[in-house]
Short mmCIF file of N, CA and C in Angstrom, two decimals:
data_model
loop_
_atom_site.label_atom_id
_atom_site.label_comp_id
_atom_site.label_asym_id
_atom_site.label_seq_id
_atom_site.Cartn_x
_atom_site.Cartn_y
_atom_site.Cartn_z
N MET A 1 -21.18 6.56 11.51
CA MET A 1 -19.87 7.00 11.00
C MET A 1 -19.08 5.76 10.59
N ASN A 2 -18.39 5.86 9.51
CA ASN A 2 -17.60 4.76 8.99
C ASN A 2 -16.37 4.56 9.88
N VAL A 3 -16.05 3.32 10.24
CA VAL A 3 -14.93 3.01 11.13
C VAL A 3 -13.60 3.43 10.49
N ARG A 4 -13.48 3.26 9.19
CA ARG A 4 -12.25 3.62 8.50
C ARG A 4 -11.96 5.11 8.63
N TYR A 5 -12.98 5.95 8.48
CA TYR A 5 -12.78 7.40 8.60
C TYR A 5 -12.51 7.79 10.04
N ALA A 6 -13.13 7.09 10.99
CA ALA A 6 -12.89 7.37 12.41
C ALA A 6 -11.44 7.06 12.77
N ARG A 7 -10.89 5.97 12.26
CA ARG A 7 -9.49 5.61 12.53
C ARG A 7 -8.55 6.64 11.92
N LYS A 8 -8.85 7.08 10.69
CA LYS A 8 -8.01 8.09 10.05
C LYS A 8 -8.04 9.38 10.86
N GLY A 9 -9.22 9.73 11.36
CA GLY A 9 -9.35 10.95 12.16
C GLY A 9 -8.56 10.85 13.45
N LEU A 10 -8.63 9.70 14.12
CA LEU A 10 -7.87 9.50 15.35
C LEU A 10 -6.37 9.53 15.07
N ALA A 11 -5.94 8.92 13.95
CA ALA A 11 -4.52 8.93 13.60
C ALA A 11 -4.06 10.36 13.32
N SER A 12 -4.87 11.14 12.61
CA SER A 12 -4.51 12.54 12.33
C SER A 12 -4.42 13.35 13.61
N LEU A 13 -5.36 13.12 14.53
CA LEU A 13 -5.34 13.81 15.81
C LEU A 13 -4.08 13.44 16.60
N ALA A 14 -3.70 12.18 16.58
CA ALA A 14 -2.49 11.74 17.30
C ALA A 14 -1.24 12.38 16.71
N VAL A 15 -1.16 12.45 15.37
CA VAL A 15 0.00 13.06 14.71
C VAL A 15 0.07 14.54 15.05
N ALA A 16 -1.08 15.22 15.02
CA ALA A 16 -1.10 16.65 15.35
C ALA A 16 -0.69 16.89 16.79
N SER A 17 -1.16 16.05 17.69
CA SER A 17 -0.80 16.18 19.11
C SER A 17 0.69 15.99 19.32
N MET A 18 1.27 15.00 18.63
CA MET A 18 2.71 14.75 18.75
C MET A 18 3.50 15.93 18.22
N ALA A 19 3.03 16.54 17.11
CA ALA A 19 3.73 17.69 16.53
C ALA A 19 3.70 18.87 17.49
N LEU A 20 2.54 19.12 18.11
CA LEU A 20 2.44 20.21 19.09
C LEU A 20 3.32 19.94 20.30
N LEU A 21 3.35 18.71 20.73
CA LEU A 21 4.18 18.34 21.88
C LEU A 21 5.66 18.54 21.54
N ALA A 22 6.07 18.14 20.36
CA ALA A 22 7.47 18.29 19.96
C ALA A 22 7.85 19.77 19.87
N VAL A 23 6.95 20.61 19.34
CA VAL A 23 7.23 22.03 19.23
C VAL A 23 7.31 22.65 20.62
N GLY A 24 6.39 22.27 21.49
CA GLY A 24 6.38 22.82 22.85
C GLY A 24 7.59 22.41 23.66
N CYS A 25 8.11 21.20 23.42
CA CYS A 25 9.25 20.71 24.19
C CYS A 25 10.57 21.25 23.65
N GLY A 26 10.57 21.76 22.43
CA GLY A 26 11.80 22.22 21.83
C GLY A 26 12.31 23.53 22.40
N ALA A 27 11.42 24.35 22.95
CA ALA A 27 11.84 25.66 23.46
C ALA A 27 12.38 25.49 24.86
N GLU A 28 13.54 26.05 25.09
CA GLU A 28 14.14 26.01 26.41
C GLU A 28 14.41 27.42 26.87
N GLU A 29 14.03 27.71 28.08
CA GLU A 29 14.31 29.04 28.61
C GLU A 29 15.71 29.06 29.17
N LYS A 30 16.49 30.02 28.75
CA LYS A 30 17.87 30.15 29.21
C LYS A 30 17.85 30.86 30.56
N PRO A 31 18.75 30.44 31.48
CA PRO A 31 18.80 31.10 32.77
C PRO A 31 19.30 32.53 32.61
N LYS A 32 18.71 33.44 33.40
CA LYS A 32 19.10 34.84 33.35
C LYS A 32 20.11 35.09 34.46
N THR A 33 21.32 35.45 34.05
CA THR A 33 22.37 35.75 35.02
C THR A 33 23.07 37.02 34.62
N ASP A 34 23.73 37.64 35.56
CA ASP A 34 24.50 38.84 35.28
C ASP A 34 25.83 38.51 34.64
N LYS A 35 26.31 37.29 34.87
CA LYS A 35 27.61 36.88 34.37
C LYS A 35 27.44 36.02 33.13
N PRO A 36 28.37 36.13 32.19
CA PRO A 36 28.29 35.25 31.01
C PRO A 36 28.54 33.80 31.42
N VAL A 37 27.89 32.91 30.73
CA VAL A 37 28.02 31.48 31.02
C VAL A 37 29.07 30.90 30.09
N ALA A 38 30.06 30.21 30.65
CA ALA A 38 31.11 29.59 29.84
C ALA A 38 30.56 28.33 29.20
N THR A 39 30.88 28.16 27.93
CA THR A 39 30.37 26.98 27.23
C THR A 39 31.44 25.92 27.05
N THR A 40 32.70 26.26 27.29
CA THR A 40 33.76 25.27 27.20
C THR A 40 34.61 25.35 28.45
N ALA A 41 35.23 24.26 28.76
CA ALA A 41 36.10 24.22 29.94
C ALA A 41 37.53 24.00 29.48
N ALA A 42 38.44 24.63 30.14
CA ALA A 42 39.85 24.45 29.82
C ALA A 42 40.30 23.09 30.34
N PRO A 43 41.17 22.40 29.62
CA PRO A 43 41.64 21.10 30.10
C PRO A 43 42.45 21.30 31.38
N PRO A 44 42.39 20.31 32.29
CA PRO A 44 43.13 20.46 33.53
C PRO A 44 44.63 20.52 33.28
N LYS A 45 45.30 21.36 34.03
CA LYS A 45 46.74 21.49 33.90
C LYS A 45 47.42 20.40 34.72
N THR A 46 48.38 19.72 34.11
CA THR A 46 49.11 18.68 34.80
C THR A 46 50.59 18.84 34.51
N GLN A 47 51.38 18.26 35.37
CA GLN A 47 52.82 18.25 35.11
C GLN A 47 53.08 17.24 34.00
N GLU A 48 54.15 17.42 33.29
CA GLU A 48 54.46 16.55 32.17
C GLU A 48 54.53 15.09 32.62
N GLY A 49 53.82 14.21 31.86
CA GLY A 49 53.86 12.78 32.15
C GLY A 49 52.79 12.33 33.14
N GLN A 50 52.03 13.26 33.74
CA GLN A 50 51.00 12.87 34.69
C GLN A 50 49.64 12.86 34.00
N GLN A 51 48.79 11.93 34.41
CA GLN A 51 47.44 11.87 33.89
C GLN A 51 46.55 12.74 34.76
N PRO A 52 45.55 13.43 34.17
CA PRO A 52 44.64 14.22 34.99
C PRO A 52 43.81 13.31 35.89
N GLN A 53 43.49 13.81 37.06
CA GLN A 53 42.67 13.06 38.02
C GLN A 53 41.24 12.98 37.51
N SER A 54 40.57 11.85 37.71
CA SER A 54 39.19 11.69 37.31
C SER A 54 38.29 12.46 38.28
N THR A 55 37.27 13.12 37.73
CA THR A 55 36.33 13.85 38.57
C THR A 55 35.11 13.01 38.92
N GLU A 56 35.04 11.77 38.40
CA GLU A 56 33.91 10.89 38.70
C GLU A 56 34.03 10.37 40.12
N GLU A 57 32.86 10.26 40.77
CA GLU A 57 32.86 9.68 42.11
C GLU A 57 33.10 8.18 42.01
N PRO A 58 33.84 7.62 42.96
CA PRO A 58 34.04 6.17 42.92
C PRO A 58 32.70 5.45 43.14
N VAL A 59 32.52 4.36 42.41
CA VAL A 59 31.29 3.59 42.50
C VAL A 59 31.50 2.45 43.49
N GLU A 60 30.53 2.28 44.39
CA GLU A 60 30.61 1.20 45.37
C GLU A 60 30.42 -0.13 44.66
N VAL A 61 31.22 -1.11 45.04
CA VAL A 61 31.10 -2.46 44.49
C VAL A 61 30.54 -3.34 45.59
N VAL A 62 29.31 -3.82 45.38
CA VAL A 62 28.64 -4.67 46.37
C VAL A 62 29.06 -6.13 46.21
N ALA A 63 29.21 -6.56 44.95
CA ALA A 63 29.61 -7.95 44.67
C ALA A 63 30.14 -8.03 43.24
N VAL A 64 30.99 -9.01 43.00
CA VAL A 64 31.49 -9.29 41.65
C VAL A 64 31.25 -10.78 41.39
N LEU A 65 30.48 -11.07 40.33
CA LEU A 65 30.18 -12.45 39.96
C LEU A 65 30.99 -12.79 38.72
N LYS A 66 31.73 -13.88 38.79
CA LYS A 66 32.54 -14.32 37.65
C LYS A 66 31.71 -15.23 36.77
N GLY A 67 31.82 -15.00 35.46
CA GLY A 67 31.12 -15.81 34.48
C GLY A 67 32.11 -16.51 33.57
N ARG A 68 31.65 -16.91 32.41
CA ARG A 68 32.48 -17.62 31.43
C ARG A 68 33.26 -16.65 30.56
N LYS A 69 34.40 -17.11 30.05
CA LYS A 69 35.21 -16.42 29.05
C LYS A 69 35.50 -14.97 29.41
N GLY A 70 35.86 -14.73 30.68
CA GLY A 70 36.26 -13.40 31.09
C GLY A 70 35.14 -12.44 31.45
N LEU A 71 33.89 -12.88 31.38
CA LEU A 71 32.79 -11.99 31.74
C LEU A 71 32.66 -11.89 33.25
N GLU A 72 32.42 -10.70 33.74
CA GLU A 72 32.16 -10.45 35.16
C GLU A 72 30.97 -9.51 35.28
N LEU A 73 30.14 -9.76 36.28
CA LEU A 73 29.04 -8.86 36.58
C LEU A 73 29.36 -8.19 37.91
N GLU A 74 29.58 -6.89 37.85
CA GLU A 74 29.85 -6.10 39.05
C GLU A 74 28.54 -5.48 39.50
N ILE A 75 28.11 -5.80 40.71
CA ILE A 75 26.88 -5.23 41.27
C ILE A 75 27.25 -4.00 42.08
N ASN A 76 26.61 -2.87 41.76
CA ASN A 76 26.90 -1.62 42.47
C ASN A 76 25.83 -1.24 43.48
N SER A 77 24.60 -1.71 43.29
CA SER A 77 23.54 -1.40 44.25
C SER A 77 22.39 -2.38 44.12
N ALA A 78 21.68 -2.57 45.22
CA ALA A 78 20.45 -3.36 45.28
C ALA A 78 19.52 -2.58 46.19
N GLU A 79 18.68 -1.72 45.60
CA GLU A 79 17.88 -0.78 46.38
C GLU A 79 16.39 -0.99 46.19
N ARG A 80 15.68 -0.91 47.30
CA ARG A 80 14.21 -0.94 47.27
C ARG A 80 13.73 0.46 46.89
N ASP A 81 12.58 0.52 46.21
CA ASP A 81 12.00 1.83 45.97
C ASP A 81 10.57 1.85 46.50
N ALA A 82 9.98 3.03 46.49
CA ALA A 82 8.66 3.22 47.11
C ALA A 82 7.56 2.42 46.41
N GLY A 83 7.75 2.04 45.16
CA GLY A 83 6.73 1.33 44.41
C GLY A 83 6.66 -0.16 44.71
N GLY A 84 7.49 -0.67 45.63
CA GLY A 84 7.48 -2.08 45.94
C GLY A 84 8.40 -2.91 45.06
N PHE A 85 9.38 -2.25 44.45
CA PHE A 85 10.33 -2.93 43.59
C PHE A 85 11.71 -2.92 44.20
N LEU A 86 12.56 -3.80 43.70
CA LEU A 86 13.96 -3.82 44.09
C LEU A 86 14.76 -3.76 42.78
N THR A 87 15.61 -2.75 42.65
CA THR A 87 16.39 -2.58 41.43
C THR A 87 17.85 -2.88 41.72
N VAL A 88 18.41 -3.78 40.93
CA VAL A 88 19.83 -4.13 41.03
C VAL A 88 20.52 -3.47 39.85
N LYS A 89 21.58 -2.68 40.14
CA LYS A 89 22.33 -1.99 39.09
C LYS A 89 23.79 -2.41 39.15
N GLY A 90 24.45 -2.40 38.00
CA GLY A 90 25.86 -2.75 37.96
C GLY A 90 26.44 -2.58 36.58
N ARG A 91 27.56 -3.28 36.34
CA ARG A 91 28.25 -3.25 35.04
C ARG A 91 28.62 -4.67 34.65
N LEU A 92 28.38 -4.99 33.40
CA LEU A 92 28.82 -6.26 32.83
C LEU A 92 30.13 -5.96 32.13
N ARG A 93 31.21 -6.67 32.53
CA ARG A 93 32.55 -6.40 32.00
C ARG A 93 33.11 -7.62 31.29
N ASN A 94 33.94 -7.33 30.29
CA ASN A 94 34.73 -8.37 29.64
C ASN A 94 36.17 -8.13 30.09
N THR A 95 36.69 -8.99 30.94
CA THR A 95 38.05 -8.83 31.45
C THR A 95 39.08 -9.55 30.59
N SER A 96 38.62 -10.20 29.52
CA SER A 96 39.55 -10.94 28.67
C SER A 96 40.13 -10.05 27.58
N GLY A 97 41.07 -10.57 26.83
CA GLY A 97 41.69 -9.84 25.74
C GLY A 97 41.02 -10.11 24.40
N ALA A 98 39.88 -10.80 24.40
CA ALA A 98 39.17 -11.13 23.16
C ALA A 98 37.70 -10.78 23.31
N VAL A 99 37.00 -10.70 22.18
CA VAL A 99 35.56 -10.46 22.22
C VAL A 99 34.90 -11.63 22.93
N SER A 100 33.96 -11.33 23.82
CA SER A 100 33.27 -12.37 24.58
C SER A 100 31.76 -12.24 24.37
N ALA A 101 31.14 -13.32 23.93
CA ALA A 101 29.69 -13.33 23.70
C ALA A 101 28.97 -13.50 25.04
N VAL A 102 27.87 -12.75 25.20
CA VAL A 102 27.03 -12.91 26.39
C VAL A 102 26.24 -14.20 26.18
N PRO A 103 26.36 -15.16 27.11
CA PRO A 103 25.67 -16.44 26.92
C PRO A 103 24.15 -16.28 26.85
N PRO A 104 23.50 -16.98 25.92
CA PRO A 104 22.04 -16.86 25.81
C PRO A 104 21.33 -17.36 27.07
N GLN A 105 21.99 -18.18 27.89
CA GLN A 105 21.38 -18.70 29.12
C GLN A 105 21.04 -17.57 30.11
N THR A 106 21.74 -16.40 29.99
CA THR A 106 21.45 -15.30 30.92
C THR A 106 20.03 -14.78 30.76
N SER A 107 19.39 -15.07 29.61
CA SER A 107 18.01 -14.65 29.39
C SER A 107 17.02 -15.54 30.13
N GLY A 108 17.48 -16.69 30.61
CA GLY A 108 16.57 -17.65 31.23
C GLY A 108 15.98 -18.55 30.17
N ASP A 109 14.94 -19.30 30.56
CA ASP A 109 14.35 -20.21 29.59
C ASP A 109 12.85 -19.99 29.38
N GLU A 110 12.33 -18.87 29.87
CA GLU A 110 10.90 -18.57 29.65
C GLU A 110 10.71 -18.05 28.23
N THR A 111 9.81 -18.65 27.49
CA THR A 111 9.58 -18.33 26.09
C THR A 111 9.30 -16.85 25.89
N GLU A 112 8.47 -16.24 26.74
CA GLU A 112 8.12 -14.83 26.61
C GLU A 112 9.35 -13.93 26.73
N VAL A 113 10.29 -14.27 27.60
CA VAL A 113 11.49 -13.46 27.80
C VAL A 113 12.49 -13.70 26.67
N VAL A 114 12.70 -14.95 26.31
CA VAL A 114 13.70 -15.31 25.30
C VAL A 114 13.37 -14.68 23.95
N LYS A 115 12.10 -14.55 23.61
CA LYS A 115 11.75 -14.00 22.29
C LYS A 115 12.10 -12.53 22.15
N HIS A 116 12.49 -11.86 23.24
CA HIS A 116 12.87 -10.44 23.18
C HIS A 116 14.38 -10.25 23.11
N GLY A 117 15.12 -11.31 22.86
CA GLY A 117 16.57 -11.21 22.68
C GLY A 117 17.34 -11.50 23.95
N THR A 118 18.67 -11.46 23.82
CA THR A 118 19.54 -11.75 24.95
C THR A 118 19.42 -10.64 25.98
N SER A 119 19.20 -11.04 27.22
CA SER A 119 19.03 -10.08 28.32
C SER A 119 19.55 -10.73 29.60
N LEU A 120 19.28 -10.08 30.70
CA LEU A 120 19.59 -10.67 32.01
C LEU A 120 18.30 -11.13 32.68
N GLY A 121 17.32 -11.50 31.85
CA GLY A 121 16.01 -11.93 32.32
C GLY A 121 16.00 -13.23 33.10
N GLY A 122 17.09 -13.98 33.09
CA GLY A 122 17.17 -15.22 33.85
C GLY A 122 17.63 -15.01 35.28
N ALA A 123 17.91 -13.77 35.67
CA ALA A 123 18.37 -13.48 37.03
C ALA A 123 17.26 -13.73 38.04
N THR A 124 17.65 -14.22 39.22
CA THR A 124 16.69 -14.43 40.31
C THR A 124 17.31 -13.99 41.63
N LEU A 125 16.44 -13.68 42.56
CA LEU A 125 16.84 -13.42 43.95
C LEU A 125 16.23 -14.52 44.80
N VAL A 126 17.01 -15.08 45.72
CA VAL A 126 16.50 -16.13 46.60
C VAL A 126 16.55 -15.63 48.03
N ASP A 127 15.38 -15.61 48.67
CA ASP A 127 15.25 -15.24 50.07
C ASP A 127 15.20 -16.56 50.85
N ALA A 128 16.34 -16.97 51.41
CA ALA A 128 16.42 -18.25 52.11
C ALA A 128 15.56 -18.27 53.36
N VAL A 129 15.49 -17.15 54.07
CA VAL A 129 14.71 -17.08 55.31
C VAL A 129 13.22 -17.18 54.99
N GLY A 130 12.76 -16.39 54.02
CA GLY A 130 11.35 -16.40 53.64
C GLY A 130 10.99 -17.53 52.70
N LYS A 131 12.00 -18.29 52.26
CA LYS A 131 11.81 -19.43 51.36
C LYS A 131 11.05 -19.04 50.09
N LYS A 132 11.55 -17.94 49.44
CA LYS A 132 10.94 -17.48 48.19
C LYS A 132 12.00 -17.16 47.16
N ARG A 133 11.64 -17.34 45.91
CA ARG A 133 12.50 -16.97 44.78
C ARG A 133 11.77 -15.86 44.02
N TYR A 134 12.52 -14.80 43.70
CA TYR A 134 11.95 -13.67 42.97
C TYR A 134 12.58 -13.59 41.59
N TYR A 135 11.73 -13.48 40.56
CA TYR A 135 12.18 -13.42 39.17
C TYR A 135 12.15 -11.98 38.67
N VAL A 136 12.93 -11.70 37.63
CA VAL A 136 12.91 -10.38 37.00
C VAL A 136 11.48 -10.09 36.55
N LEU A 137 11.01 -8.87 36.81
CA LEU A 137 9.66 -8.48 36.41
C LEU A 137 9.55 -8.40 34.89
N ARG A 138 8.33 -8.55 34.37
CA ARG A 138 8.06 -8.43 32.94
C ARG A 138 6.99 -7.37 32.75
N ASP A 139 7.00 -6.73 31.56
CA ASP A 139 5.92 -5.80 31.25
C ASP A 139 4.76 -6.58 30.64
N THR A 140 3.72 -5.87 30.22
CA THR A 140 2.53 -6.56 29.72
C THR A 140 2.76 -7.30 28.41
N ASP A 141 3.85 -6.96 27.70
CA ASP A 141 4.18 -7.67 26.46
C ASP A 141 5.18 -8.80 26.68
N GLY A 142 5.54 -9.06 27.94
CA GLY A 142 6.46 -10.15 28.25
C GLY A 142 7.92 -9.76 28.22
N ARG A 143 8.24 -8.47 27.95
CA ARG A 143 9.64 -8.02 27.94
C ARG A 143 10.14 -7.93 29.38
N PRO A 144 11.34 -8.44 29.64
CA PRO A 144 11.88 -8.37 31.00
C PRO A 144 12.29 -6.94 31.34
N LEU A 145 12.08 -6.56 32.60
CA LEU A 145 12.50 -5.24 33.06
C LEU A 145 13.96 -5.33 33.48
N THR A 146 14.79 -5.42 32.46
CA THR A 146 16.23 -5.55 32.62
C THR A 146 16.91 -5.08 31.35
N THR A 147 18.21 -4.96 31.39
CA THR A 147 18.96 -4.61 30.20
C THR A 147 18.76 -5.70 29.15
N THR A 148 18.45 -5.28 27.92
CA THR A 148 18.24 -6.23 26.82
C THR A 148 19.18 -5.87 25.67
N GLY A 149 19.19 -6.70 24.65
CA GLY A 149 20.00 -6.44 23.47
C GLY A 149 21.48 -6.72 23.69
N LEU A 150 21.79 -7.53 24.67
CA LEU A 150 23.18 -7.87 24.95
C LEU A 150 23.61 -8.97 23.99
N ASP A 151 24.72 -8.78 23.30
CA ASP A 151 25.19 -9.86 22.44
C ASP A 151 26.65 -10.18 22.72
N SER A 152 27.53 -9.19 22.68
CA SER A 152 28.94 -9.45 22.99
C SER A 152 29.59 -8.17 23.49
N LEU A 153 30.72 -8.35 24.14
CA LEU A 153 31.51 -7.22 24.63
C LEU A 153 32.93 -7.38 24.09
N GLY A 154 33.49 -6.29 23.61
CA GLY A 154 34.86 -6.29 23.12
C GLY A 154 35.84 -6.45 24.27
N PRO A 155 37.11 -6.65 23.96
CA PRO A 155 38.12 -6.81 25.00
C PRO A 155 38.17 -5.60 25.93
N SER A 156 38.15 -5.86 27.22
CA SER A 156 38.22 -4.83 28.27
C SER A 156 37.08 -3.82 28.20
N LYS A 157 35.95 -4.15 27.59
CA LYS A 157 34.79 -3.25 27.51
C LYS A 157 33.79 -3.60 28.60
N SER A 158 32.90 -2.65 28.89
CA SER A 158 31.84 -2.90 29.87
C SER A 158 30.59 -2.14 29.46
N THR A 159 29.47 -2.51 30.03
CA THR A 159 28.21 -1.83 29.79
C THR A 159 27.40 -1.80 31.08
N ALA A 160 26.68 -0.71 31.31
CA ALA A 160 25.82 -0.59 32.48
C ALA A 160 24.62 -1.51 32.31
N VAL A 161 24.21 -2.16 33.40
CA VAL A 161 23.06 -3.06 33.36
C VAL A 161 22.18 -2.82 34.58
N PHE A 162 20.91 -3.25 34.46
CA PHE A 162 19.99 -3.19 35.59
C PHE A 162 19.02 -4.36 35.49
N MET A 163 18.44 -4.72 36.62
CA MET A 163 17.40 -5.73 36.70
C MET A 163 16.40 -5.28 37.76
N GLN A 164 15.10 -5.43 37.51
CA GLN A 164 14.10 -5.02 38.49
C GLN A 164 13.28 -6.23 38.91
N PHE A 165 13.12 -6.36 40.23
CA PHE A 165 12.43 -7.49 40.84
C PHE A 165 11.32 -6.97 41.75
N PRO A 166 10.36 -7.84 42.10
CA PRO A 166 9.46 -7.46 43.19
C PRO A 166 10.31 -7.40 44.47
N ALA A 167 10.04 -6.43 45.33
CA ALA A 167 10.84 -6.30 46.54
C ALA A 167 10.45 -7.35 47.57
N PRO A 168 11.43 -8.02 48.15
CA PRO A 168 11.14 -8.93 49.27
C PRO A 168 10.61 -8.12 50.45
N PRO A 169 10.03 -8.77 51.46
CA PRO A 169 9.52 -8.04 52.63
C PRO A 169 10.63 -7.21 53.29
N ALA A 170 10.23 -6.14 53.97
CA ALA A 170 11.18 -5.25 54.64
C ALA A 170 12.04 -6.00 55.65
N SER A 171 11.55 -7.09 56.19
CA SER A 171 12.31 -7.87 57.17
C SER A 171 13.46 -8.65 56.54
N THR A 172 13.46 -8.78 55.21
CA THR A 172 14.53 -9.50 54.52
C THR A 172 15.71 -8.55 54.32
N ALA A 173 16.83 -8.86 54.95
CA ALA A 173 18.01 -8.00 54.90
C ALA A 173 18.99 -8.39 53.81
N GLU A 174 18.97 -9.66 53.39
CA GLU A 174 19.88 -10.09 52.33
C GLU A 174 19.26 -11.21 51.51
N VAL A 175 19.71 -11.30 50.27
CA VAL A 175 19.23 -12.32 49.34
C VAL A 175 20.42 -12.88 48.57
N SER A 176 20.24 -14.05 48.00
CA SER A 176 21.24 -14.62 47.10
C SER A 176 20.85 -14.21 45.69
N PHE A 177 21.78 -13.60 44.96
CA PHE A 177 21.55 -13.18 43.59
C PHE A 177 22.13 -14.26 42.69
N GLN A 178 21.32 -14.72 41.72
CA GLN A 178 21.76 -15.77 40.82
C GLN A 178 21.48 -15.38 39.37
N LEU A 179 22.46 -15.60 38.50
CA LEU A 179 22.33 -15.36 37.08
C LEU A 179 22.95 -16.55 36.37
N PRO A 180 22.21 -17.22 35.46
CA PRO A 180 22.76 -18.39 34.78
C PRO A 180 24.14 -18.12 34.17
N THR A 181 25.03 -19.06 34.34
CA THR A 181 26.44 -19.09 33.89
C THR A 181 27.36 -18.22 34.73
N PHE A 182 26.85 -17.57 35.76
CA PHE A 182 27.67 -16.78 36.69
C PHE A 182 27.58 -17.41 38.07
N GLU A 183 28.64 -17.22 38.87
CA GLU A 183 28.57 -17.73 40.25
C GLU A 183 27.63 -16.86 41.06
N PRO A 184 26.94 -17.41 42.07
CA PRO A 184 26.00 -16.62 42.87
C PRO A 184 26.73 -15.69 43.84
N ALA A 185 25.97 -14.72 44.36
CA ALA A 185 26.53 -13.77 45.33
C ALA A 185 25.43 -13.39 46.32
N THR A 186 25.82 -13.03 47.52
CA THR A 186 24.89 -12.55 48.53
C THR A 186 24.84 -11.03 48.46
N LEU A 187 23.62 -10.49 48.39
CA LEU A 187 23.43 -9.04 48.35
C LEU A 187 22.73 -8.56 49.61
N LYS A 188 23.27 -7.52 50.23
CA LYS A 188 22.59 -6.88 51.35
C LYS A 188 21.66 -5.84 50.75
N LEU A 189 20.41 -5.81 51.21
CA LEU A 189 19.42 -4.91 50.65
C LEU A 189 19.37 -3.59 51.41
N SER A 190 19.18 -2.49 50.68
CA SER A 190 19.06 -1.18 51.34
C SER A 190 17.66 -0.66 51.17
#
């Protein structure tokens, strides 16, 4: 069999499979209830001049790291998962009144990470007791397992961020979190 025709056949099979998958995923079964389901919500009633209360749950702040030109990294969690990873989640904020560029140093200096754009790939965890440093994980193409595509934040804007590391041993209760151009912080692990 000719290799060119085999590749075309495989490509056609892949396209057909994707089309079937898209069609199958498009149908949604509606819940069966005796009562009609409301599709819009009425705005909350407030007294004149009062702002409505937020229904969002307050987010825990584990640490706040100050960076350059009004940038702050607010860490909301540092949690181990069953797969042997530790995921750090938070928000990158611009507390200044002007647009602030995310420094390219936050990507670190590893060629494989830097070629994928500005990220938080330069972040590390330091286990002082175990005398180990943990780097942001990478996928098989060298992309860091962290928020990427960061370039700048407008005045008073923020964006959700995450970084994934290999998990330190269960006996390690806290680590020092470090990100280039930001001050370090101690994180308690859950």
